[in-house]
Each structure stands twice: as structure tokens, then as C-alpha cells.
Coordinates of C-alpha atoms in Angstrom, one line a residue:
X1 CA -163.8 141.5 104.6
X2 CA -165.1 144.8 103.2
X3 CA -166.1 144.3 99.6
X4 CA -165.5 146.8 96.8
X5 CA -166.9 146.4 93.3
X6 CA -165.6 147.6 90.0
X7 CA -166.7 147.1 86.4
X8 CA -166.1 143.8 84.7
X9 CA -163.7 143.8 81.7
X10 CA -164.0 141.2 79.0
X11 CA -160.6 139.4 78.4
X12 CA -161.0 139.7 74.6
X13 CA -161.5 143.5 75.0
X14 CA -158.3 143.6 77.1
X15 CA -156.4 141.8 74.4
X16 CA -157.7 144.2 71.8
X17 CA -156.7 147.1 73.9
X18 CA -153.2 145.7 74.4
X19 CA -152.8 145.5 70.6
X20 CA -154.1 149.1 70.2
X21 CA -152.0 150.4 73.1
X22 CA -148.8 148.3 73.3
X23 CA -146.6 148.5 76.4
X24 CA -144.0 151.2 76.4
X25 CA -140.6 150.8 78.1
X26 CA -138.0 153.6 78.5
X27 CA -134.5 153.4 80.0
X28 CA -133.5 156.9 81.4
X29 CA -129.8 157.4 82.3
X30 CA -130.0 161.2 82.4
X31 CA -132.6 162.2 84.9
X32 CA -130.8 160.9 88.0
X33 CA -127.1 161.1 88.8
X34 CA -127.0 157.9 90.9
X35 CA -129.2 155.4 89.2
X36 CA -131.1 154.3 86.0
X37 CA -134.8 154.9 85.7
X38 CA -136.8 152.1 84.1
X39 CA -140.3 153.4 83.2
X40 CA -143.0 150.9 82.2
X41 CA -146.4 151.9 80.9
X42 CA -148.9 149.3 79.7
X43 CA -152.4 147.9 79.9
X44 CA -153.0 146.6 83.3
X45 CA -153.3 142.8 83.7
X46 CA -153.0 140.3 86.6
X47 CA -149.5 139.6 87.7
X48 CA -147.9 142.4 85.6
X49 CA -146.1 143.9 88.6
X50 CA -144.4 140.6 89.5
X51 CA -143.5 140.1 85.9
X52 CA -141.6 143.4 85.7
X53 CA -139.9 143.0 89.1
X54 CA -138.9 139.5 88.2
X55 CA -137.2 140.6 85.0
X56 CA -135.2 143.3 86.9
X57 CA -134.1 141.1 89.8
X58 CA -133.2 138.2 87.5
X59 CA -130.7 140.7 85.9
X60 CA -129.2 141.2 89.4
X61 CA -130.3 144.8 89.4
X62 CA -131.0 146.5 92.8
X63 CA -134.3 148.4 93.0
X64 CA -133.5 151.4 95.3
X65 CA -136.8 153.2 94.7
X66 CA -140.1 152.4 92.9
X67 CA -143.4 154.1 92.3
X68 CA -146.3 151.9 91.3
X69 CA -149.7 153.0 90.0
X70 CA -152.3 150.7 88.4
X71 CA -155.7 152.1 89.1
X72 CA -158.2 151.6 86.3
X73 CA -157.0 149.8 83.2
X74 CA -153.5 151.3 83.0
X75 CA -150.2 150.3 84.6
X76 CA -147.5 152.9 85.2
X77 CA -144.3 152.1 87.1
X78 CA -141.0 153.9 87.6
X79 CA -138.1 151.9 89.0
X80 CA -134.7 153.4 90.2
X81 CA -132.2 150.6 89.6
X82 CA -128.4 150.1 89.9
X83 CA -126.1 147.2 88.9
X84 CA -124.3 145.0 91.4
X85 CA -121.5 147.6 91.7
X86 CA -124.0 150.3 92.7
X87 CA -123.7 152.1 89.4
X88 CA -126.1 153.0 86.6
X89 CA -127.1 150.4 84.1
X90 CA -125.1 151.2 80.9
X91 CA -124.5 147.8 79.4
X92 CA -126.3 147.8 76.0
X93 CA -127.2 144.1 76.1
X94 CA -128.9 144.5 79.5
X95 CA -130.8 147.6 78.3
X96 CA -131.9 145.8 75.0
X97 CA -133.0 142.8 77.0
X98 CA -135.2 144.9 79.3
X99 CA -136.8 146.7 76.4
X100 CA -137.4 143.5 74.5
X101 CA -138.9 141.5 77.4
X102 CA -141.1 144.2 78.8
X103 CA -141.9 146.0 75.6
X104 CA -144.4 145.2 72.8
X105 CA -142.7 142.0 71.8
X106 CA -142.4 140.6 75.3
X107 CA -144.3 137.6 76.5
X108 CA -145.9 137.1 79.8
X109 CA -144.6 134.4 82.0
X110 CA -146.1 131.0 81.4
X111 CA -148.8 129.9 83.8
X112 CA -148.1 127.0 86.1
X113 CA -150.3 124.2 87.2
X114 CA -149.5 121.9 90.1
X115 CA -150.6 118.6 91.6
X116 CA -150.4 118.8 95.4
X117 CA -149.9 115.9 97.6
X118 CA -147.1 114.1 95.9
X119 CA -143.7 113.7 97.5
X120 CA -141.7 113.9 94.3
X121 CA -142.7 115.8 91.1
X122 CA -140.9 114.8 87.9
X123 CA -141.5 116.7 84.6
X124 CA -139.5 116.9 81.3
X125 CA -138.7 120.4 80.3
X126 CA -136.6 120.9 77.1
X127 CA -133.3 119.1 77.6
X128 CA -133.8 118.7 81.3
X129 CA -136.1 117.0 83.8
X130 CA -137.3 119.0 86.7
X131 CA -137.6 117.4 90.1
X132 CA -139.1 119.3 93.1
X133 CA -138.8 118.2 96.6
X134 CA -140.1 119.5 99.9
X135 CA -139.6 117.8 103.3
X136 CA -138.5 118.1 106.8
X137 CA -134.9 119.3 106.8
X138 CA -132.2 117.2 108.5
X139 CA -128.4 116.9 108.2
X140 CA -127.3 114.9 105.1
X141 CA -130.6 115.0 103.3
X142 CA -129.2 116.8 100.2
X143 CA -126.4 114.3 100.2
X144 CA -128.8 111.4 100.1
X145 CA -131.0 112.9 97.4
X146 CA -128.0 113.6 95.2
X147 CA -126.6 110.1 95.8
X148 CA -129.9 108.6 94.5
X149 CA -129.7 110.7 91.3
X150 CA -126.0 109.7 90.8
X151 CA -126.7 106.0 91.2
X152 CA -129.4 106.2 88.5
X153 CA -127.1 108.1 86.1
X154 CA -128.9 111.4 86.4
X155 CA -126.7 114.4 86.1
X156 CA -127.6 117.5 88.1
X157 CA -127.3 120.5 85.7
X158 CA -128.8 123.1 88.0
X159 CA -130.4 123.2 91.4
X160 CA -131.4 125.5 94.2
X161 CA -132.4 124.6 97.8
X162 CA -133.7 126.8 100.6
X163 CA -134.3 125.9 104.2
X164 CA -136.7 127.6 106.5
X165 CA -138.4 126.6 109.8
X166 CA -136.9 123.1 109.7
X167 CA -138.2 122.5 106.2
X168 CA -136.3 122.2 102.9
X169 CA -137.5 123.0 99.4
X170 CA -135.4 122.1 96.4
X171 CA -135.7 122.3 92.7
X172 CA -133.3 120.3 90.6
X173 CA -132.8 120.2 86.8
X174 CA -131.3 116.9 85.7
X175 CA -130.6 115.1 82.4
X176 CA -129.4 111.7 81.3
X177 CA -125.7 111.2 81.7
X178 CA -125.2 109.4 78.4
X179 CA -127.3 111.6 76.1
X180 CA -127.4 115.0 78.0
X181 CA -131.2 115.1 77.3
X182 CA -134.3 115.0 79.4
X183 CA -135.2 111.6 80.7
X184 CA -138.6 110.5 79.4
X185 CA -138.4 106.7 80.1
X186 CA -141.4 105.9 82.4
X187 CA -139.5 103.1 84.1
X188 CA -136.5 105.3 85.0
X189 CA -138.8 108.1 86.2
X190 CA -140.8 105.7 88.4
X191 CA -137.5 104.3 89.8
X192 CA -136.1 107.7 90.8
X193 CA -139.5 108.8 92.2
X194 CA -139.7 105.6 94.3
X195 CA -136.2 105.9 95.6
X196 CA -136.5 109.6 96.4
X197 CA -139.7 108.8 98.2
X198 CA -137.9 106.2 100.3
X199 CA -135.3 108.9 101.3
X200 CA -138.0 111.4 102.2
X201 CA -140.0 108.9 104.3
X202 CA -137.1 109.0 106.7
X203 CA -137.8 112.8 107.2
X204 CA -141.4 112.2 108.4
X205 CA -140.7 110.5 111.7
X206 CA -141.8 112.6 114.7
X207 CA -143.1 115.3 112.3
X208 CA -146.6 116.4 111.8
X209 CA -146.0 117.3 108.2
X210 CA -145.5 114.9 105.3
X211 CA -142.7 115.2 102.8
X212 CA -144.3 116.3 99.5
X213 CA -143.7 118.2 96.3
X214 CA -145.7 119.2 93.2
X215 CA -145.3 118.7 89.5
X216 CA -144.7 121.9 87.6
X217 CA -146.0 122.4 84.0
X218 CA -144.2 124.7 81.6
X219 CA -141.2 126.9 82.4
X220 CA -140.4 127.3 86.1
X221 CA -138.9 130.4 87.7
X222 CA -136.9 128.8 90.5
X223 CA -137.1 131.5 93.1
X224 CA -140.9 131.9 92.7
X225 CA -141.3 128.1 92.7
X226 CA -139.5 127.8 96.0
X227 CA -141.7 130.5 97.5
X228 CA -144.8 128.7 96.2
X229 CA -143.6 125.4 97.6
X230 CA -143.0 126.8 101.0
X231 CA -146.3 128.7 101.0
X232 CA -148.2 125.5 100.1
X233 CA -146.3 123.8 102.9
X234 CA -147.5 126.5 105.3
X235 CA -144.0 127.1 106.6
X236 CA -145.2 130.5 107.9
X237 CA -147.2 128.7 110.6
X238 CA -144.1 127.4 112.4
X239 CA -142.7 129.3 115.3
X240 CA -139.0 129.2 115.5
X241 CA -137.1 130.9 118.3
X242 CA -134.0 132.5 117.0
X243 CA -131.4 134.8 118.5
X244 CA -131.8 138.3 117.1
X245 CA -128.1 138.9 117.0
X246 CA -127.5 136.0 114.6
X247 CA -130.8 136.3 112.7
X248 CA -131.1 139.8 111.2
X249 CA -134.1 138.7 109.2
X250 CA -136.2 139.1 112.4
X251 CA -135.5 142.8 112.6
X252 CA -138.5 144.0 110.7
X253 CA -141.9 145.6 111.2
X254 CA -144.9 144.7 109.1
X255 CA -148.3 146.4 109.6
X256 CA -151.6 146.1 107.9
X257 CA -154.0 149.1 108.0
X258 CA -157.2 150.2 106.2
X259 CA -157.5 153.1 103.9
X260 CA -161.2 154.0 104.2
X261 CA -161.2 156.8 101.6
X262 CA -159.9 154.7 98.7
X263 CA -161.0 151.2 99.9
X264 CA -157.6 149.6 100.1
X265 CA -155.7 147.6 102.7
X266 CA -152.3 149.2 103.2
X267 CA -149.3 147.1 104.0
X268 CA -146.1 148.7 105.4
X269 CA -142.8 146.9 105.5
X270 CA -139.9 148.4 107.4
X271 CA -136.7 146.3 107.6
X272 CA -133.1 146.0 106.6
X273 CA -132.6 146.3 102.9
X274 CA -131.2 143.5 100.7
X275 CA -131.4 142.4 97.0
X276 CA -134.6 140.8 95.8
X277 CA -136.6 142.1 98.8
X278 CA -139.3 143.6 96.6
X279 CA -139.5 140.5 94.5
X280 CA -140.0 138.3 97.6
X281 CA -142.8 140.5 98.9
X282 CA -144.6 141.0 95.6
X283 CA -144.3 137.3 94.8
X284 CA -145.9 136.4 98.1
X285 CA -148.8 138.9 97.7
X286 CA -149.4 137.6 94.1
X287 CA -149.5 134.0 95.3
X288 CA -151.9 135.0 98.0
X289 CA -154.2 136.4 95.3
X290 CA -153.8 140.0 96.3
X291 CA -153.5 142.8 93.7
X292 CA -151.2 145.7 94.2
X293 CA -152.8 149.0 93.0
X294 CA -150.3 151.4 94.3
X295 CA -146.9 151.1 96.0
X296 CA -144.0 153.2 97.1
X297 CA -140.6 151.6 97.6
X298 CA -137.5 153.3 99.0
X299 CA -134.2 152.5 100.6
X300 CA -131.8 154.6 102.5
X301 CA -128.5 153.1 103.5
X302 CA -129.3 149.7 104.9
X303 CA -132.9 150.4 105.6
X304 CA -135.9 149.6 103.3
X305 CA -139.4 151.0 103.5
X306 CA -142.1 149.6 101.3
X307 CA -145.8 150.5 101.2
X308 CA -148.4 148.6 99.2
X309 CA -152.1 149.4 98.6
X310 CA -153.8 146.1 97.9
X311 CA -157.1 144.3 97.5
X312 CA -157.9 140.7 97.1
X313 CA -158.6 139.7 93.6
X314 CA -162.3 139.4 94.5
X315 CA -162.3 143.1 95.5
X316 CA -162.2 142.5 99.3
X317 CA -159.9 144.3 101.7
X318 CA -158.5 142.8 104.9
X319 CA -160.8 143.4 107.8
X320 CA -160.5 140.6 110.4
X321 CA -157.5 140.3 112.7
X322 CA -157.0 136.7 111.5
X323 CA -156.6 137.8 107.9
X324 CA -154.1 140.5 108.8
X325 CA -152.1 138.2 111.0
X326 CA -151.9 135.6 108.2
X327 CA -150.6 138.2 105.7
X328 CA -148.0 139.4 108.2
X329 CA -146.8 135.9 108.9
X330 CA -146.6 135.0 105.2
X331 CA -144.5 138.2 104.4
X332 CA -142.2 137.5 107.4
X333 CA -141.6 134.0 106.1
X334 CA -141.0 135.3 102.5
X335 CA -138.4 137.8 103.7
X336 CA -136.6 135.4 106.0
X337 CA -136.3 132.4 103.6
X338 CA -133.5 134.0 101.6
X339 CA -131.4 135.1 104.6
X340 CA -128.2 133.1 104.9
X341 CA -125.3 133.6 107.3
X342 CA -122.2 131.9 108.3
X343 CA -119.6 130.2 106.0
X344 CA -120.3 130.1 102.3
X345 CA -118.4 127.6 100.1
X346 CA -118.0 128.3 96.3
X347 CA -116.8 125.2 94.6
X348 CA -115.9 124.9 90.9
X349 CA -115.0 121.7 89.0
X350 CA -115.5 120.0 85.7
X351 CA -119.1 118.8 85.5
X352 CA -119.7 115.1 85.9
X353 CA -122.3 112.6 87.2
X354 CA -122.0 112.3 91.0
X355 CA -120.2 115.6 91.6
X356 CA -123.0 117.0 93.7
X357 CA -123.2 113.7 95.6
X358 CA -119.5 113.7 96.3
X359 CA -119.4 117.3 97.5
X360 CA -122.5 117.0 99.8
X361 CA -121.1 113.6 101.2
X362 CA -117.9 115.4 102.2
X363 CA -119.9 118.2 103.8
X364 CA -121.9 115.6 105.8
X365 CA -118.8 113.7 106.9
X366 CA -117.4 116.9 108.3
X367 CA -120.6 117.4 110.3
X368 CA -121.9 120.3 108.2
X369 CA -125.5 121.1 107.4
X370 CA -126.5 123.0 104.3
X371 CA -128.8 125.9 105.0
X372 CA -128.9 127.0 101.3
X373 CA -127.5 125.8 98.1
X374 CA -127.2 126.7 94.5
X375 CA -125.8 124.6 91.6
X376 CA -125.3 125.7 88.0
X377 CA -123.4 124.6 85.0
X378 CA -121.6 126.8 82.5
X379 CA -120.2 124.8 79.6
X380 CA -118.2 121.9 81.1
X381 CA -117.8 123.7 84.4
X382 CA -120.1 123.2 87.5
X383 CA -120.3 125.9 90.1
X384 CA -121.7 124.9 93.5
X385 CA -122.4 127.4 96.3
X386 CA -123.3 126.2 99.8
X387 CA -124.1 128.1 103.0
X388 CA -123.2 125.8 105.9
X389 CA -123.6 125.5 109.6
X390 CA -122.9 122.6 112.0
X391 CA -125.5 119.9 112.5
X392 CA -127.0 121.8 115.4
X393 CA -127.5 125.0 113.3
X394 CA -124.6 126.8 115.0
X395 CA -121.7 128.6 113.3
X396 CA -119.0 126.3 112.0
X397 CA -115.6 126.2 113.6
X398 CA -112.7 127.6 111.6
X399 CA -110.7 124.3 112.0
X400 CA -113.5 122.4 110.4
X401 CA -113.5 124.7 107.4
X402 CA -109.8 124.4 107.0
X403 CA -110.0 120.6 107.1
X404 CA -112.7 120.7 104.5
X405 CA -110.6 123.0 102.3
X406 CA -107.7 120.6 102.6
X407 CA -109.8 117.6 101.5
X408 CA -111.7 119.3 98.6
X409 CA -109.0 121.7 97.4
X410 CA -106.9 119.1 95.6
X411 CA -109.7 118.1 93.1
X412 CA -111.6 121.4 92.6
X413 CA -111.3 125.1 93.1
X414 CA -112.8 126.3 96.4
X415 CA -113.4 129.8 97.7
X416 CA -114.4 130.0 101.4
X417 CA -115.9 133.1 102.9
X418 CA -117.6 134.0 106.1
X419 CA -120.7 136.1 106.2
X420 CA -120.3 137.7 109.6
X421 CA -123.5 137.7 111.8
X422 CA -124.8 141.1 112.5
X423 CA -128.0 142.8 113.7
X424 CA -128.3 144.3 110.2
X425 CA -128.8 142.6 106.9
X426 CA -125.8 142.8 104.6
X427 CA -126.3 142.6 100.9
X428 CA -126.9 139.1 99.8
X429 CA -123.6 137.5 98.8
X430 CA -121.5 140.0 100.8
X431 CA -118.9 138.3 102.9
X432 CA -116.4 139.3 105.5
X433 CA -113.0 139.9 104.0
X434 CA -110.7 141.7 106.4
X435 CA -112.1 145.0 107.4
X436 CA -114.7 145.4 104.7
X437 CA -117.3 143.7 102.6
X438 CA -117.0 142.3 99.1
X439 CA -119.8 141.6 96.7
X440 CA -120.3 138.3 94.9
X441 CA -123.2 136.8 93.0
X442 CA -124.9 133.8 94.6
X443 CA -124.2 131.6 91.6
X444 CA -121.5 133.4 89.7
X445 CA -118.9 134.6 92.1
X446 CA -115.1 135.0 91.9
X447 CA -114.6 131.4 91.0
X448 CA -116.6 131.8 87.8
X449 CA -114.6 134.9 86.8
X450 CA -111.4 132.8 87.0
X451 CA -112.6 130.0 84.7
X452 CA -114.4 132.1 82.1
X453 CA -112.5 134.3 79.6

């Protein structure tokens, strides 16, 4: 690796400079006819780009263009964003939130420490206990995990699970059924850890990797945590042969070049566009200890083009072919983890202990495998979203879906949609409805609109 040196800045001096020159955030709805411009100027600090992109994507805003510059001690970014409907951001609450979080009174995301090598991580966080699991994926695994939690009177308040390269990563937030508070009884925590470990041991047969998780400290951003868990699991090393016609995530080109004049490594990503694409890439670069000094992001139609000028945090650029290949593989994995196709099931019912266990059991009994799942609770209502395929990973037969609808429909609201396979990425959450495509949020789709005033 070619090494580049720059002056050392004392952290205390940086804090003083931040107080003297507080960050500035402006929301511009007049300069562009089609989108809102979010301009962020502040003192540069490690991870600031990810922090800004994370705030925007968490609000379900689509970044259509972005210009990043953070050479020296100053960070200057311009983001072109639209809401889920493709319009300007005019909601006053959303604008106030962006200005508050990214402005002078905003707080950086809490740092996270992890303990690698454990199968199950359990940590109390506010009124919830966080459980993280990573293991070899197999049909029915999510059902077995949720059954263990239900038997021990743990209520799943929120959860998200991704699958990639035959591995599954899952973050669950649970509380005690009787008190609706975090579980801090050492005996109960030991019991759930032991039983979950027993379930995961069944995943290790004929597999070179062990089931494991890590224990998170402080607040956890679920999407970033799932990326971190997969990255630590080295899922990017697996080679999975997929059909391009049913796996649009493979239609991409990632290159790594060297900019001799400025001393940067230049990463170019060209692929089909989708929401949270920039977040997934910046998150991975950050977790790999690379610093983005400049970047240009653009999208036209369904195509996205992203260019990043980076160095490692130690000042080195990527020189060896092995280093370049590793970065390309990690970015490919990060892009592909979030891609889900096939049937999506949105289920809504009154929250109760064992609801997730019941739903996943029914899915398993119908021979369905969950490729991605999201669970959330709003008031007394639980909203579950599942992307499903058959046990072999193939598309599900329509008759199976209709039988499932008939069994579940009498006890909970169900919305069934088919995300049609294509050689192009469709927007995340878009599903085939007749001759067109309809938008729906991964967690809060049409079902939630029906139950909330």
C-alpha cells in the first residue's frame, strides 16, 4: 500500500474548533424543481459521512445525487433528496428533524463495542433486551428461535433478519411479557442464551463456519449492525452461483483505481439504483476503516453511478490486487444483502407473546423459507413483513400462497404481493400489482395505513 502522510490534529483542538465553528445545515426547496437540497457544512470528523447518510435514509428519503468534499479539516456535502413519492421534502417535522439532528445540537451516533466469538449476544437497552444471532441459514430456523423466546415469555417487540450466501443475521428486541420491560434476571438471560445456542448448534453440521453473534453496547442501528455482523462473519468470501435473471443484484460493476496526482484510491460503482444503496456502500467502507474524502453520487432512471475517493485511516491507498479484490467483494456483498424478490407477506395483528412464533411456524408448515423479515410494534399492533421462497430457494407457487392466505387471514390482516423477478432492480418495497408497480415501506406498508388514524 502506498502511504500518504498528513498533519496530526489533537482531538481536544478538534472539539474546540467544533464549538467555535458549529455545523451548519440548510434545507433548500427553491434551487431545484425536482428535489430538495440538503447542505451540510461542519468540522470534519471520522464517520461523519455515514452519520449524515444514515439520518437521511432512516427518514426513507431517496438520495438521487450527492457531492461530497472533506479534504482538510472541513466537511461540505450537498444531497439531492426526494420523499418516497418522488417529490420534494416539504413536511415541516421532517425538515425540523434533519436540522436538529445534523445541526449544532445534534449528537454523533454512539460508539459500539462487541465481543466476538459468542453464539448469542444479550444486552439490556432501555425497556428492551437486544439479542443478536448469526448462523447458517436453514428452513424453519426463524420459527425455532421465536418459539424459544415465546416459551420463555419473551415478547418480540421489533426484529429484522437478512439472509445472504446461506447465512442469516438477525437482531431482535424483546421484553418481558408481564412487565413490558427489559429482562435483567441473570438466570432468565442464561436460560434463553443456552436454549438459543442449542437451536443454533443444529445449524453447524456440515458447515465450516460456527454460529455466533456479538453483544452490542449502547444504541444499535439495526441496518448497520446487520452489515457489521455479516462482515465479521466474512460472508463476502462465499461464492454463490445465482441466475442473473432472478438475481438483479449481480448486475453491477465495481472497479478500484489509483489517483496518482491526489494520492487516493478511486472506487467506481455502477449498478441498478435502489433505496439505501449509498448507505450500504458508505457503511461498508466505514466498517473497513476507509475514509471518504470526495464522492460524486448520481442516478438516472434505474441506473446508479457512485464514485468515491478514499484512503485507509492510516493514510494508505489500495495497491495490491488482493486488497482491491477484497474491497470489491465486500461492496458486492453489501449491495446484494438487501435485495429481496418473490412473494412478500405483510401481516398485522394485535401484539402478543408467541405471535411471531405462530406466524413463522405456519410459514414453515407450508414449506416456505424466509429470505428477509422485519417485525415492528406500533401501540398494540404488530406488523410483520416476510419475503419468502420455497425450501429450495425457488419462487413460491401461487396455490401455496393462497392456502397460506386462507389459514392466516381469519386471525390477522394479510397483504400478499409479488415482487416480480427482473434483470433490473426495482425500488425496494415495490411489488407487482397488475400492469404497474406500487410503492410500500418495508415496515409500514398499506396494512399500517389501515390500522392507524
